[in-house]
Amino acid sequence: MKIIYRIALAELQSLFYSPVAWLILIVFTIQCSFAFTGVVDANVVRKAMGYGVGNLTLDIYAGLHGFFKTLQEYLYLYIPLLTMGLMSGELSSGSIKLLYSSPVRNSQIILGKYLSMLVYGLVLIGIICVYVIYSAFVVKQLDVSMVLTGLLGIYLLICAYAAIGLFMSSITSYQVVAAMGTLAIFALLNVSKGIGQNIDFVREITYWLSINGRCNEFVRGMICSEDLLYFLIVIVLFLTLSILRLKAIRQKTPWKISLGKYIAVVIFAVVIGYFSARPSLKCFYDATRTKQQTLTENSQEILNMATGGLTMTTYVNCLDEFNWTGEPGNRLYDQRQFEQYTRFKPEIKMKYVYFYDKSQNERLYSLNPGLTDREIMVKLSVAQGLDTNMYLKPEELKQIIDLSSEDNHVVRVLERENGRKVFLRMFRDMWIYPSEAEVTAAIRQLVDDDLPVVGFLTGHGVRNSEKAGDRDYRYFVQERVYRRALINQGFAIENVNLEDEIPEQVNILVVADMQTALSPEEMESLEKYIARGGNLIIAGDVGRAPVMNPIIASLGVQFMTGQIVQQNKDFMMDLVFAKPQEDLGNLSYMFDALGGRVITMPGCVGLKYEQKPGFTITPLLMSETRGCWNEVETTNFIDEEAELNVDAGEVEQAYPLALALSRKIAGKLQKIVILGDADCMSNAEMKASRDKVNAGNGMFILGMFNWMTDGEFPIDVRRPATPDSDLYVGVDGMKITRYAFWGFSILLLVIYLCLWFHRRGR
């Protein structure tokens, strides 16, 4: 050990007497200053502009332009300059012969040289710590454990780079060649994850070999055994290769024998790495304060209920717009999207089935006019270098599963050992992949027999939950590619005909915009449902009061005649922007997300209510007080402009537009929502986008259903709020900070110049 220490000390003395080591420190400090002040300054400006800041530790260190993420992009430039002379200098000067003639083993030479790089790496980490210490003072309750985990990842990356550089330095006497060779190895390890990804088994090896992004989990506060072992294996591998290289030179070993040893060591390292990446062998530690990188407790509890085997089969239609997610070359990335689940249930099997069939990808068909589905499949396969035989024909797929109900989209099927299945879908939004809420909801459908069933009344001209027309409800109920659709949040859907008794399994009944009155038999069926404590959503509309008031009369609520109008210079007066009332979070946490938003109601009626014994009535939505009244004269808002007519009984005031009613009945708490507008949930309104209108219709709808299921659905995957939500530095303070960090760089330069003059003086 003493010999290793002496070699390291001599190497460090030589290193710090040279300008290269100091130049790297100075340039590294300057780049750190730019990266750190840039991301902190962005948050300072955001706060100064009145926007909120939060989760600052993650944003500053691991965000899109985070400090640690930016450092990873710089490190590979410095290490080759440091390591290129470690052994190349000895080989070119001939001093290696002195080491060979002394009683020093090859391993001691390599480990001594490498130890010097470890110490220099600690110096780089020490510079980074200056910025960490500063952030500890200016960020409220900095998540220190997360930052320390990120520092560990950065240091391991430096160590891995140093081991690679040392090996390259040992195989040539030319320092420039050693530096270029090191950069070449870095480049190979960075791009390896894209090599052979269409080939089974090869993809897992090349993906594991990639060093690109290996620090990301550390930076986000997660220690994964696979990443930790990766760095250790790479370090040991290249140190071993370096020792073998010195041994080959010292003993003049034939190149075939040396090559065989190199190959054996590499294969051994790859085999260990391959098995370390198996889900069942991985270990994790989430160092973040609020466990941001771990499944929420709700998800863990539901996953634990899924005892036994669980298979996730992804059916990939090569003609679908989401086909890239399950392509062979993207399979490992796809599997990592579910790593939080395989972490707790490593026995999850992931399978892929490829097929071609008619899709909803109209753009693909427009680019390939006149071609059949098979011809398009062949064209795409040839372009990507894939085997056309891997794709099942439509008739072959139907022997396995019928995906016509899913419009032949790329879809996953979760299946338990007992044969119970559920679909898990991709979504047409910026995230595409299912989030924790959707995945956990799907798993709960596999393990829970008491899922909420939403019944939609049929007949009487009501809104249809299956049609895609503007006035219907398919989008928020059954649209497969809409993330917030009820079917993607764990709800079951059923059509209800009041001519028969409402099934017991129906928990929530939706009655929307009835155009004809119920028959006495149908009214009796509805009253029985209400009497047994069934939950209700009743949505009225303009002109429906005579038909719908009888079904809510017993609740003490009435739809008003006429309709509510709102003065607005940009929109017609029959479009009302309803305001969610305060403290709705007491009903459902999802209502809290409506802060600052409005619920758009095109053509709505006001609600009148009186307190009935046993009922608790809470206004959910109200109109504006000024500029709103109940218009009873004007009906044509395109050609006419409504005017307030007091003589006609029109009063300018705030009107209730949605009410929540609850009461104890039949041994449970019955919940009812009455809406003055059925259009606020329509397909057209859910997809509408209006300039300068921040609408929250989708979240409001989910909030209603969440309240009615006692908060069970959608699954609550909220995490505790992070306390690092404030900065103790302002715009002026950031100016001083920039000068201070520039001064830090200049200080290092002054120290180097002083040492240089002192050395020259000696």
Coordinates of C-alpha atoms in Angstrom, one line a residue, residues 204-628:
E204 CA -29.4 -6.0 -23.7
I205 CA -25.6 -6.3 -23.9
T206 CA -25.1 -3.1 -25.9
Y207 CA -27.7 -1.2 -23.9
W208 CA -25.9 -2.2 -20.7
L209 CA -22.5 -1.2 -22.1
S210 CA -23.7 2.4 -22.7
I211 CA -22.3 5.0 -20.3
N212 CA -24.7 7.6 -21.7
G213 CA -27.2 8.6 -19.0
R214 CA -25.7 6.3 -16.3
C215 CA -25.6 9.2 -13.9
N216 CA -29.1 10.3 -14.4
E217 CA -30.6 8.1 -11.7
F218 CA -28.0 9.3 -9.2
V219 CA -28.6 12.9 -10.1
R220 CA -32.4 12.5 -9.5
G221 CA -31.6 11.0 -6.1
M222 CA -32.0 7.3 -6.8
I223 CA -29.2 4.8 -6.2
C224 CA -29.7 1.7 -8.3
S225 CA -27.5 -1.4 -7.9
E226 CA -27.3 -1.8 -11.7
D227 CA -25.8 1.7 -12.2
L228 CA -23.5 1.4 -9.2
L229 CA -22.2 -2.0 -10.3
Y230 CA -21.9 -0.7 -13.9
F231 CA -19.3 1.9 -12.7
L232 CA -17.5 -0.5 -10.5
I233 CA -17.3 -3.1 -13.3
V234 CA -16.1 -0.6 -15.8
I235 CA -13.4 0.7 -13.4
V236 CA -12.2 -2.8 -12.5
L237 CA -12.4 -3.9 -16.2
F238 CA -10.1 -1.2 -17.5
L239 CA -7.7 -1.3 -14.5
T240 CA -7.4 -5.1 -15.1
L241 CA -6.8 -4.5 -18.8
S242 CA -4.1 -1.9 -17.9
I243 CA -2.4 -4.4 -15.6
L244 CA -2.5 -7.1 -18.3
R245 CA -1.0 -4.6 -20.7
L246 CA 1.9 -3.8 -18.5
K247 CA 2.5 -7.5 -17.8
A248 CA 2.5 -8.2 -21.6
I249 CA 5.2 -5.5 -22.1
R250 CA 7.2 -6.5 -19.1
Q251 CA 7.2 -10.3 -19.9
K252 CA 7.0 -9.8 -23.7
T253 CA 3.9 -12.0 -24.0
P254 CA 2.8 -13.0 -27.5
W255 CA 0.0 -10.8 -28.8
K256 CA -2.4 -13.8 -29.3
I257 CA -2.2 -14.7 -25.7
S258 CA -2.6 -11.1 -24.6
L259 CA -5.6 -10.7 -26.9
G260 CA -7.1 -13.8 -25.5
K261 CA -6.7 -12.5 -21.9
Y262 CA -8.3 -9.2 -22.9
I263 CA -11.2 -10.9 -24.5
A264 CA -11.7 -13.2 -21.5
V265 CA -11.7 -10.3 -19.1
V266 CA -14.2 -8.3 -21.2
I267 CA -16.5 -11.2 -21.6
F268 CA -16.4 -11.9 -17.8
A269 CA -17.3 -8.2 -17.1
V270 CA -20.1 -8.2 -19.6
V271 CA -21.6 -11.4 -18.2
I272 CA -21.6 -9.9 -14.7
G273 CA -23.1 -6.7 -16.0
Y274 CA -25.8 -8.6 -17.9
F275 CA -26.9 -10.4 -14.8
S276 CA -26.7 -7.3 -12.6
A277 CA -29.3 -5.7 -14.9
R278 CA -31.9 -8.5 -14.3
P279 CA -34.9 -7.0 -12.5
S280 CA -34.9 -9.7 -9.9
L281 CA -31.3 -8.9 -8.9
K282 CA -31.7 -5.1 -8.8
C283 CA -31.7 -3.1 -5.6
F284 CA -32.8 0.5 -5.2
Y285 CA -32.5 3.3 -2.7
D286 CA -34.5 6.5 -3.1
A287 CA -32.5 9.2 -1.3
T288 CA -34.9 12.0 -2.0
R289 CA -36.7 13.6 0.9
T290 CA -40.2 12.9 -0.3
K291 CA -39.4 9.6 -2.2
Q292 CA -40.0 11.3 -5.6
Q293 CA -38.5 8.4 -7.5
T294 CA -40.6 5.7 -5.9
L295 CA -44.2 4.6 -6.3
T296 CA -46.6 6.2 -4.0
E297 CA -47.9 4.2 -1.0
N298 CA -51.3 3.7 -2.8
S299 CA -49.6 2.2 -5.8
Q300 CA -47.4 -0.1 -3.7
E301 CA -50.4 -1.3 -1.7
I302 CA -52.3 -2.1 -4.9
L303 CA -49.3 -3.8 -6.5
N304 CA -48.9 -6.0 -3.4
M305 CA -52.4 -7.2 -3.9
A306 CA -51.5 -8.6 -7.3
T307 CA -50.0 -11.8 -5.9
G308 CA -48.7 -14.4 -8.3
G309 CA -47.5 -13.9 -11.8
L310 CA -48.3 -10.9 -13.9
T311 CA -47.7 -10.6 -17.6
M312 CA -47.7 -7.4 -19.7
T313 CA -48.1 -8.1 -23.4
T314 CA -47.7 -5.2 -25.7
Y315 CA -49.5 -5.6 -29.1
V316 CA -47.6 -3.4 -31.6
N317 CA -49.4 -2.4 -34.8
C318 CA -46.7 -1.2 -37.1
L319 CA -49.3 1.0 -38.9
D320 CA -50.3 2.8 -35.7
E321 CA -49.0 6.2 -34.7
F322 CA -47.6 4.8 -31.5
N323 CA -45.7 2.0 -33.2
W324 CA -42.3 3.4 -32.3
T325 CA -42.9 2.8 -28.6
G326 CA -42.8 -1.0 -29.0
E327 CA -40.4 -1.4 -31.9
P328 CA -37.6 -3.9 -31.3
G329 CA -35.0 -1.1 -31.3
N330 CA -36.9 0.8 -28.6
R331 CA -37.9 -2.2 -26.5
L332 CA -35.5 -1.7 -23.6
Y333 CA -36.4 2.0 -23.3
D334 CA -40.1 1.0 -23.3
Q335 CA -39.5 -1.5 -20.5
R336 CA -37.7 1.1 -18.4
Q337 CA -40.9 3.2 -18.4
F338 CA -42.3 0.5 -16.0
E339 CA -39.2 0.1 -13.9
Q340 CA -40.9 1.5 -10.8
Y341 CA -43.3 -1.4 -11.0
T342 CA -40.7 -4.1 -11.7
R343 CA -38.7 -2.8 -8.8
F344 CA -41.5 -4.0 -6.4
K345 CA -42.6 -6.9 -8.6
P346 CA -39.6 -8.2 -10.6
E347 CA -41.5 -11.2 -11.7
I348 CA -43.6 -9.1 -14.1
K349 CA -43.1 -10.6 -17.6
M350 CA -43.0 -8.3 -20.5
K351 CA -43.9 -9.7 -24.0
Y352 CA -44.3 -8.1 -27.4
V353 CA -46.5 -9.2 -30.3
Y354 CA -46.1 -7.5 -33.6
F355 CA -48.9 -7.3 -36.2
Y356 CA -50.3 -5.1 -39.0
D357 CA -53.9 -4.1 -39.4
K358 CA -56.0 -1.1 -40.4
S359 CA -55.2 1.8 -38.1
Q360 CA -56.4 5.4 -37.4
N361 CA -53.1 6.7 -38.6
E362 CA -54.5 8.9 -41.4
R363 CA -51.2 10.6 -42.0
L364 CA -49.5 7.3 -42.8
Y365 CA -52.1 6.5 -45.3
S366 CA -52.0 9.9 -46.9
L367 CA -48.2 9.4 -47.4
N368 CA -48.7 6.0 -49.0
P369 CA -51.8 6.4 -51.3
G370 CA -53.0 3.3 -53.1
L371 CA -50.9 0.9 -51.0
T372 CA -52.5 -2.0 -49.0
D373 CA -51.9 -2.4 -45.3
R374 CA -49.5 -5.3 -46.1
E375 CA -47.6 -3.2 -48.7
I376 CA -47.2 -0.4 -46.2
M377 CA -46.0 -2.8 -43.6
V378 CA -43.4 -4.2 -46.0
K379 CA -42.2 -0.7 -46.9
L380 CA -41.8 0.3 -43.2
S381 CA -40.0 -3.0 -42.3
V382 CA -37.5 -2.7 -45.2
A383 CA -36.8 0.9 -44.2
Q384 CA -36.1 -0.1 -40.6
G385 CA -34.2 -3.3 -41.4
L386 CA -36.9 -5.5 -39.8
D387 CA -38.0 -9.0 -40.7
T388 CA -41.5 -8.8 -42.3
N389 CA -42.2 -12.3 -41.0
M390 CA -42.3 -11.0 -37.5
Y391 CA -45.7 -9.3 -38.1
L392 CA -48.8 -11.3 -37.7
K393 CA -51.6 -11.0 -40.3
P394 CA -54.9 -9.5 -39.1
E395 CA -56.6 -12.9 -39.2
E396 CA -53.6 -14.5 -37.3
L397 CA -53.9 -11.8 -34.6
K398 CA -57.6 -12.3 -34.2
Q399 CA -57.0 -15.9 -33.2
I400 CA -55.1 -14.6 -30.2
I401 CA -57.0 -11.4 -29.4
D402 CA -59.5 -9.1 -31.1
L403 CA -58.2 -5.4 -30.9
S404 CA -60.9 -3.9 -33.1
S405 CA -62.5 -2.4 -30.0
E406 CA -59.2 -0.6 -29.4
D407 CA -59.1 0.7 -33.0
N408 CA -56.0 -1.5 -33.4
H409 CA -53.9 1.0 -31.5
V410 CA -50.7 -0.1 -29.8
V411 CA -52.0 -1.4 -26.5
R412 CA -50.9 -3.5 -23.6
V413 CA -52.7 -6.3 -21.9
L414 CA -52.1 -6.9 -18.3
E415 CA -52.9 -10.5 -17.3
R416 CA -52.8 -12.4 -14.0
E417 CA -52.2 -16.1 -13.6
N418 CA -56.0 -16.5 -13.0
G419 CA -56.7 -15.2 -16.5
R420 CA -58.1 -11.8 -15.5
K421 CA -57.1 -9.2 -18.1
V422 CA -57.3 -5.5 -18.6
F423 CA -56.1 -3.0 -21.2
L424 CA -53.4 -0.4 -20.6
R425 CA -53.3 2.2 -23.3
M426 CA -51.1 4.9 -24.9
F427 CA -52.4 8.4 -25.0
R428 CA -52.5 11.2 -27.6
D429 CA -50.8 13.9 -25.5
M430 CA -47.3 15.2 -24.9
W431 CA -46.5 12.3 -22.4
I432 CA -47.9 9.4 -24.5
Y433 CA -47.0 6.7 -21.9
P434 CA -49.4 5.9 -19.1
S435 CA -48.5 7.6 -15.9
E436 CA -48.6 6.0 -12.4
A437 CA -52.3 6.8 -12.1
E438 CA -53.3 4.9 -15.2
V439 CA -50.9 1.9 -14.6
T440 CA -52.1 1.6 -11.0
A441 CA -55.7 1.9 -12.0
A442 CA -55.2 -0.9 -14.5
I443 CA -53.6 -3.1 -11.9
R444 CA -56.4 -2.4 -9.4
Q445 CA -58.9 -3.6 -12.0
L446 CA -57.1 -6.9 -11.9
V447 CA -57.2 -7.3 -8.2
D448 CA -60.4 -5.5 -7.0
D449 CA -63.9 -7.0 -7.5
D450 CA -65.6 -3.8 -6.2
L451 CA -64.8 -1.3 -8.9
P452 CA -67.0 1.7 -9.5
V453 CA -69.6 1.2 -12.3
V454 CA -70.9 4.3 -14.0
G455 CA -74.3 3.9 -15.6
F456 CA -75.5 6.2 -18.4
L457 CA -79.2 6.5 -19.1
T458 CA -80.2 5.6 -22.6
G459 CA -83.2 6.8 -24.5
H460 CA -85.2 10.0 -24.2
G461 CA -82.7 11.8 -26.4
V462 CA -80.0 11.9 -23.7
R463 CA -76.3 12.4 -24.4
N464 CA -74.6 9.2 -25.6
S465 CA -71.5 7.9 -23.9
E466 CA -70.4 5.9 -27.0
K467 CA -70.8 8.4 -29.8
A468 CA -68.2 10.9 -31.0
G469 CA -70.7 13.6 -32.0
D470 CA -70.2 17.1 -30.7
R471 CA -73.0 16.9 -28.1
D472 CA -72.2 13.4 -26.9
Y473 CA -69.9 12.1 -24.1
R474 CA -67.5 9.6 -25.6
Y475 CA -64.4 11.7 -25.1
F476 CA -64.5 11.9 -21.3
V477 CA -66.0 8.5 -20.9
Q478 CA -64.6 6.0 -23.4
E479 CA -62.0 7.7 -25.6
R480 CA -59.2 5.2 -25.6
V481 CA -56.4 7.7 -26.3
Y482 CA -57.6 10.3 -23.8
R483 CA -55.7 9.9 -20.5
R484 CA -58.5 11.3 -18.3
A485 CA -61.3 9.2 -19.8
L486 CA -63.1 7.2 -17.1
I487 CA -62.2 3.9 -18.6
N488 CA -58.5 4.8 -18.3
Q489 CA -59.0 5.8 -14.6
G490 CA -60.4 2.5 -13.3
F491 CA -64.2 3.0 -14.0
A492 CA -66.4 0.5 -15.6
I493 CA -69.1 1.8 -18.0
E494 CA -72.6 0.4 -18.5
N495 CA -75.7 1.6 -20.4
V496 CA -78.9 1.8 -18.2
N497 CA -82.5 1.4 -19.4
L498 CA -85.0 2.6 -16.8
E499 CA -87.6 0.2 -18.2
D500 CA -85.8 -2.4 -16.1
E501 CA -84.6 -2.0 -12.5
I502 CA -81.1 -0.4 -12.3
P503 CA -78.5 -3.1 -11.7
E504 CA -77.1 -3.3 -8.2
Q505 CA -73.5 -2.9 -9.4
V506 CA -74.2 0.6 -10.8
N507 CA -72.7 3.0 -8.3
I508 CA -73.2 6.3 -10.2
L509 CA -76.0 7.1 -12.6
V510 CA -75.6 9.8 -15.2
V511 CA -78.8 11.5 -16.6
A512 CA -77.9 14.1 -19.1
D513 CA -80.2 16.4 -21.1
M514 CA -83.4 14.4 -21.3
Q515 CA -85.6 15.6 -24.1
T516 CA -88.7 13.6 -23.2
A517 CA -90.3 12.8 -19.9
L518 CA -89.9 9.5 -18.1
S519 CA -92.8 7.1 -18.0
P520 CA -94.4 6.3 -14.6
E521 CA -92.5 2.9 -14.7
E522 CA -89.2 4.6 -15.5
M523 CA -89.8 7.2 -12.8
E524 CA -90.4 4.4 -10.3
S525 CA -87.2 2.7 -11.3
L526 CA -85.2 5.9 -10.8
E527 CA -86.8 6.6 -7.5
K528 CA -85.9 3.1 -6.3
Y529 CA -82.3 3.8 -7.2
I530 CA -82.3 7.1 -5.3
A531 CA -84.0 5.5 -2.3
R532 CA -81.3 2.8 -2.1
G533 CA -78.7 5.5 -1.9
G534 CA -77.3 5.5 -5.4
N535 CA -75.1 8.3 -6.5
L536 CA -76.4 10.6 -9.3
I537 CA -75.1 13.2 -11.8
I538 CA -78.0 15.1 -13.4
A539 CA -77.2 17.5 -16.1
G540 CA -79.9 19.8 -17.5
D541 CA -79.8 22.2 -20.4
V542 CA -81.7 25.1 -21.9
G543 CA -85.4 24.3 -22.3
R544 CA -85.3 21.0 -20.4
A545 CA -86.8 22.3 -17.2
P546 CA -90.3 20.9 -17.8
V547 CA -89.0 17.5 -18.5
M548 CA -86.2 17.2 -15.9
N549 CA -87.6 19.1 -12.9
P550 CA -89.9 16.2 -11.9
I551 CA -86.9 13.9 -11.4
I552 CA -85.1 16.4 -9.0
A553 CA -88.2 17.9 -7.3
S554 CA -87.7 15.5 -4.3
L555 CA -84.2 16.8 -3.9
G556 CA -85.3 20.4 -3.4
V557 CA -83.7 21.6 -6.6
Q558 CA -85.2 23.1 -9.8
F559 CA -83.8 24.1 -13.2
M560 CA -84.8 27.7 -13.9
T561 CA -86.7 28.7 -17.1
G562 CA -84.7 30.8 -19.5
Q563 CA -80.9 30.7 -19.6
I564 CA -77.9 32.3 -17.9
V565 CA -76.1 34.9 -20.1
Q566 CA -72.8 36.6 -19.5
Q567 CA -71.5 39.8 -21.1
N568 CA -68.2 39.3 -22.9
K569 CA -66.7 41.3 -25.7
D570 CA -65.0 38.2 -27.3
F571 CA -67.7 35.5 -27.1
M572 CA -71.4 35.2 -27.5
M573 CA -73.5 35.9 -24.4
D574 CA -74.8 32.3 -24.1
L575 CA -71.2 31.1 -23.2
V576 CA -70.9 31.3 -19.4
F577 CA -67.6 31.0 -17.6
A578 CA -68.6 29.4 -14.3
K579 CA -66.3 29.9 -11.3
P580 CA -65.5 27.0 -9.0
Q581 CA -66.2 27.9 -5.4
E582 CA -63.7 28.0 -2.6
D583 CA -63.0 25.1 -0.3
L584 CA -64.1 22.5 -2.9
G585 CA -61.0 20.6 -1.9
N586 CA -62.9 19.4 1.1
L587 CA -65.0 17.3 -1.3
S588 CA -62.2 16.2 -3.6
Y589 CA -58.5 17.0 -3.7
M590 CA -58.9 17.2 -7.5
F591 CA -60.9 20.4 -7.2
D592 CA -57.8 22.1 -5.8
A593 CA -56.3 21.9 -9.3
L594 CA -59.0 24.3 -10.5
G595 CA -57.5 27.3 -8.9
G596 CA -57.7 30.2 -11.4
R597 CA -59.6 28.2 -13.9
V598 CA -63.2 28.4 -15.1
I599 CA -65.7 25.8 -16.3
T600 CA -67.0 26.7 -19.7
M601 CA -70.8 26.3 -20.1
P602 CA -72.3 27.1 -23.5
G603 CA -76.0 27.4 -23.0
C604 CA -76.7 26.8 -19.3
V605 CA -79.5 27.3 -16.9
G606 CA -79.5 28.5 -13.3
L607 CA -80.5 26.4 -10.4
K608 CA -82.9 27.2 -7.6
Y609 CA -82.8 25.1 -4.4
E610 CA -84.2 25.0 -0.9
Q611 CA -82.8 23.0 2.0
K612 CA -84.4 19.6 2.3
P613 CA -84.2 17.7 5.6
G614 CA -81.2 15.5 5.7
F615 CA -79.5 17.0 2.7
T616 CA -76.3 19.0 2.7
I617 CA -76.1 21.3 -0.3
T618 CA -72.8 22.8 -1.5
P619 CA -72.6 25.1 -4.5
L620 CA -69.9 23.9 -6.8
L621 CA -70.1 26.5 -9.6
M622 CA -71.4 30.0 -9.7
S623 CA -71.8 32.6 -12.4
E624 CA -70.2 36.0 -12.1
T625 CA -72.1 38.6 -10.1
R626 CA -71.8 41.4 -12.6
G627 CA -72.7 41.0 -16.2
C628 CA -74.7 37.8 -15.6

